Coordinates of C-alpha atoms in Angstrom, one line a residue:
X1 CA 18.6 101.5 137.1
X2 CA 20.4 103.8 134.8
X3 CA 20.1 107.0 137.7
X4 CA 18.5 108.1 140.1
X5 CA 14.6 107.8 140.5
X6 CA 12.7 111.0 139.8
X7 CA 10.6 110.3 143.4
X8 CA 11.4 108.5 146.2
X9 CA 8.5 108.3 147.9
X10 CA 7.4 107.7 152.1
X11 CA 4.1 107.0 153.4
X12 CA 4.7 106.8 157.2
X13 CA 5.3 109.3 159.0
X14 CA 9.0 110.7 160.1
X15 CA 10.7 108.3 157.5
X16 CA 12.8 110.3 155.2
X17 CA 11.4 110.2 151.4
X18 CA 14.8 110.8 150.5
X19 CA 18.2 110.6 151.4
X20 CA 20.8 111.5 148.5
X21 CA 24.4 112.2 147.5
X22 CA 25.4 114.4 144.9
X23 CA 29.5 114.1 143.7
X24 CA 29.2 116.8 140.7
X25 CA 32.2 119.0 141.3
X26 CA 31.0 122.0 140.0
X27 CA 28.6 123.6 142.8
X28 CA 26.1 124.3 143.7
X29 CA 24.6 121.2 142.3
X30 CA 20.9 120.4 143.8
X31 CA 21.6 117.4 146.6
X32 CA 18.1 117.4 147.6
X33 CA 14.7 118.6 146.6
X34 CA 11.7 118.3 148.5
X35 CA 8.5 118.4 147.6
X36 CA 5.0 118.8 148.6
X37 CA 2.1 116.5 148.2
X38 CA 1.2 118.8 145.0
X39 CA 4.4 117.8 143.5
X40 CA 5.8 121.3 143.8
X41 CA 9.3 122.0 144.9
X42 CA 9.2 123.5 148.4
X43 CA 12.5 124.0 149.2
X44 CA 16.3 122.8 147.5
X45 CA 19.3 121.9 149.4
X46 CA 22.8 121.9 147.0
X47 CA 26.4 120.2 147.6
X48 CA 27.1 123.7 148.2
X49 CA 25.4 123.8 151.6
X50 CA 22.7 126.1 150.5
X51 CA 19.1 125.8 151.6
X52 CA 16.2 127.4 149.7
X53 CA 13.3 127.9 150.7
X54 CA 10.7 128.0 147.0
X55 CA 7.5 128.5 148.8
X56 CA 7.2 128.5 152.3
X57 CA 9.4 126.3 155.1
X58 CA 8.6 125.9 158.5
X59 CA 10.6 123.0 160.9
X60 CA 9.1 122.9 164.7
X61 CA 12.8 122.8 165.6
X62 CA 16.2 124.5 165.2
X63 CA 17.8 125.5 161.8
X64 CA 21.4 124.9 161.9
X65 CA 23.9 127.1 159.3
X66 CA 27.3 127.2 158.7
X67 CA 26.9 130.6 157.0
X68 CA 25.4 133.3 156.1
X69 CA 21.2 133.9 155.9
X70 CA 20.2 136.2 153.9
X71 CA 16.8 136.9 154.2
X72 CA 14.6 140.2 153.9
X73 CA 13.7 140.3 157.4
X74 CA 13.6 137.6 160.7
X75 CA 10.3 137.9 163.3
X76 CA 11.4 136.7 166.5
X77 CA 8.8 135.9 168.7
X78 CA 7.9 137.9 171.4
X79 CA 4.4 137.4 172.5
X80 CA 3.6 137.7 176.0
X81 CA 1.1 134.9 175.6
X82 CA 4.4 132.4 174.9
X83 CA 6.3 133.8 177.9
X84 CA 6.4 133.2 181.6
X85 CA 8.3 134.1 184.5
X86 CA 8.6 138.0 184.0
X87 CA 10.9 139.7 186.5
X88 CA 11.7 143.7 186.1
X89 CA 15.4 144.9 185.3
X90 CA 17.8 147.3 186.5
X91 CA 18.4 149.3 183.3
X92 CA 21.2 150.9 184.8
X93 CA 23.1 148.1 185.9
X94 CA 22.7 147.0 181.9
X95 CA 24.2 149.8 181.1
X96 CA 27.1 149.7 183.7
X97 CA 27.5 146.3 182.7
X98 CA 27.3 146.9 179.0
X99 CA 30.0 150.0 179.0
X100 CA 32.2 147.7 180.8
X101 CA 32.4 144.7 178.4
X102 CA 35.0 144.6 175.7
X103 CA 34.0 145.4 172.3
X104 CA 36.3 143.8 169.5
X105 CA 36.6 143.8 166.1
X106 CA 37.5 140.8 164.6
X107 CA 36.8 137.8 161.9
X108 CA 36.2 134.5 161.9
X109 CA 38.6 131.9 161.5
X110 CA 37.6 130.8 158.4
X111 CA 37.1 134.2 156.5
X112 CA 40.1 136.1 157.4
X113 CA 39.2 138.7 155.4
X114 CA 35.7 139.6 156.5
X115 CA 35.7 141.8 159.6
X116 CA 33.1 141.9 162.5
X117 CA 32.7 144.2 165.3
X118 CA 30.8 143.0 169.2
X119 CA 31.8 141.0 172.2
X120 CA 32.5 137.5 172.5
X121 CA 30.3 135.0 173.5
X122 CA 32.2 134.2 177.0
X123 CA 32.1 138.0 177.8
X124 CA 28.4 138.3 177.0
X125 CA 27.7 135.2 179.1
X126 CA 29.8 136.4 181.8
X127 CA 28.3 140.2 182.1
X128 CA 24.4 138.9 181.5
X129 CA 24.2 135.1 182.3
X130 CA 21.4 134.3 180.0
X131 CA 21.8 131.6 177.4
X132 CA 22.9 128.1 178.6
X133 CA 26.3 127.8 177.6
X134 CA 28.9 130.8 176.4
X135 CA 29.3 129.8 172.2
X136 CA 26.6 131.9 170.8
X137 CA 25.0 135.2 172.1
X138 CA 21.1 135.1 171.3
X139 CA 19.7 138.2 169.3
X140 CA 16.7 138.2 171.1
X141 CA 19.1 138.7 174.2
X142 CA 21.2 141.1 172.7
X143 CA 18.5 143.0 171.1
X144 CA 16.8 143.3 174.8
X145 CA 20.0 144.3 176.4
X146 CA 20.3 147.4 174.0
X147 CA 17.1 148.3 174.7
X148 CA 17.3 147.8 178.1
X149 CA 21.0 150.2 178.3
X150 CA 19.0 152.7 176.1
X151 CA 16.4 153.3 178.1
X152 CA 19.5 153.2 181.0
X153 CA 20.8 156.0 179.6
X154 CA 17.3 157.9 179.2
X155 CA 17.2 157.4 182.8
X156 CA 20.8 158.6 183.9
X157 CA 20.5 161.7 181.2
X158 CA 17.5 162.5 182.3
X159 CA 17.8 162.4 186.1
X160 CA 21.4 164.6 185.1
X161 CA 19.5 167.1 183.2
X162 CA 17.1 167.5 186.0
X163 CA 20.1 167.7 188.2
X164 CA 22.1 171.0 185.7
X165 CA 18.6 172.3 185.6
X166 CA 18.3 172.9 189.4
X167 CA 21.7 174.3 189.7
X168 CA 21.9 176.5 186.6
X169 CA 17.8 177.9 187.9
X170 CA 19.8 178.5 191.8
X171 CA 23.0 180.0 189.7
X172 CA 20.2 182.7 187.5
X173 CA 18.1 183.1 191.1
X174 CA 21.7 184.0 192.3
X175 CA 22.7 186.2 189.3
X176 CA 19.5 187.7 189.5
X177 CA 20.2 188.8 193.5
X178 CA 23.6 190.0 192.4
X179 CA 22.5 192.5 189.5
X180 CA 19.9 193.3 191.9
X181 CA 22.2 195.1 194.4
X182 CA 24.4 197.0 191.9

């Protein structure tokens, strides 16, 4: 065979249809191409380590990357009908909690020159306990925990406006008595 075959096809089920190597040296060179049963490209991975999705990709699993996405939105899903369990929250222990954790910037090892800001994994784990192990912080989590200290703070500024309010109507009812006797 003078390359390699166009198609490499698979009729059973959970058998890869193709498994390939690509040496060109000038990336991003396509590695592998997947198709659908139309013969249309659905998605393209290069010796690059970039993954495009053409038409529409769906796995039932985990996607893995060692990079950047870039992608015009992400919908997490949040349906009530998929969860279980549901226990309320103290939104101002969030907050304590979240004012307390350190907040770095800082870069990955292997782009010096690209600068992040947020807490650590092993400090998120620590303050919140919620993912399994202390490498990654979740967004759904840290989405929820934001929300959660926001409506914290609502609840502290509100029950300290109510609080200024009381004592600044007794300080005018006072004023009031005072201008009153002169």
């Amino acid at each position: 065979m003078a390359g390699p075959p166009e198609y490499l096809e698979s009729n059973q089920q959970n058998v890869a249809a193709l498994n390939v190597t690509n040496f060109a040296t000038v990336p991003p060179a396509p590695l592998i191409n997947g198709y659908n049963p139309q013969r249309n490209i659905v998605f393209q991975v290069t010796n690059y380590g970039q993954a495009w999705a053409l038409y529409g990709f769906y796995t039932p699993g985990d996607i893995f990357a060692e990079g950047d996405i870039f992608s015009r939105g992400v919908k997490l899903t949040s349906d009530k009908n998929t969860k279980e369990n549901f226990s309320d929250v103290s939104t101002l222990q969030i907050l304590d909690k979240l004012a307390s954790m350190p907040i770095y910037t800082w870069n990955y090892k292997d782009e010096p020159s690209v600068r992040h800001i947020g807490p650590t994994a092993q400090d998120f784990q620590a303050a919140f306990e919620l993912n399994k192990d202390d490498t990654y912080i979740s967004s759904i989590d840290a989405q929820g925990i934001a929300l959660a200290a926001i409506q914290g703070l609502n609840e502290k500024l509100k029950a300290e406006n109510a609080e200024l309010h009381a004592k600044l109507a007794k300080l005018e009812a006072r004023l009031s008595a005072l201008e009153s006797k002169s």
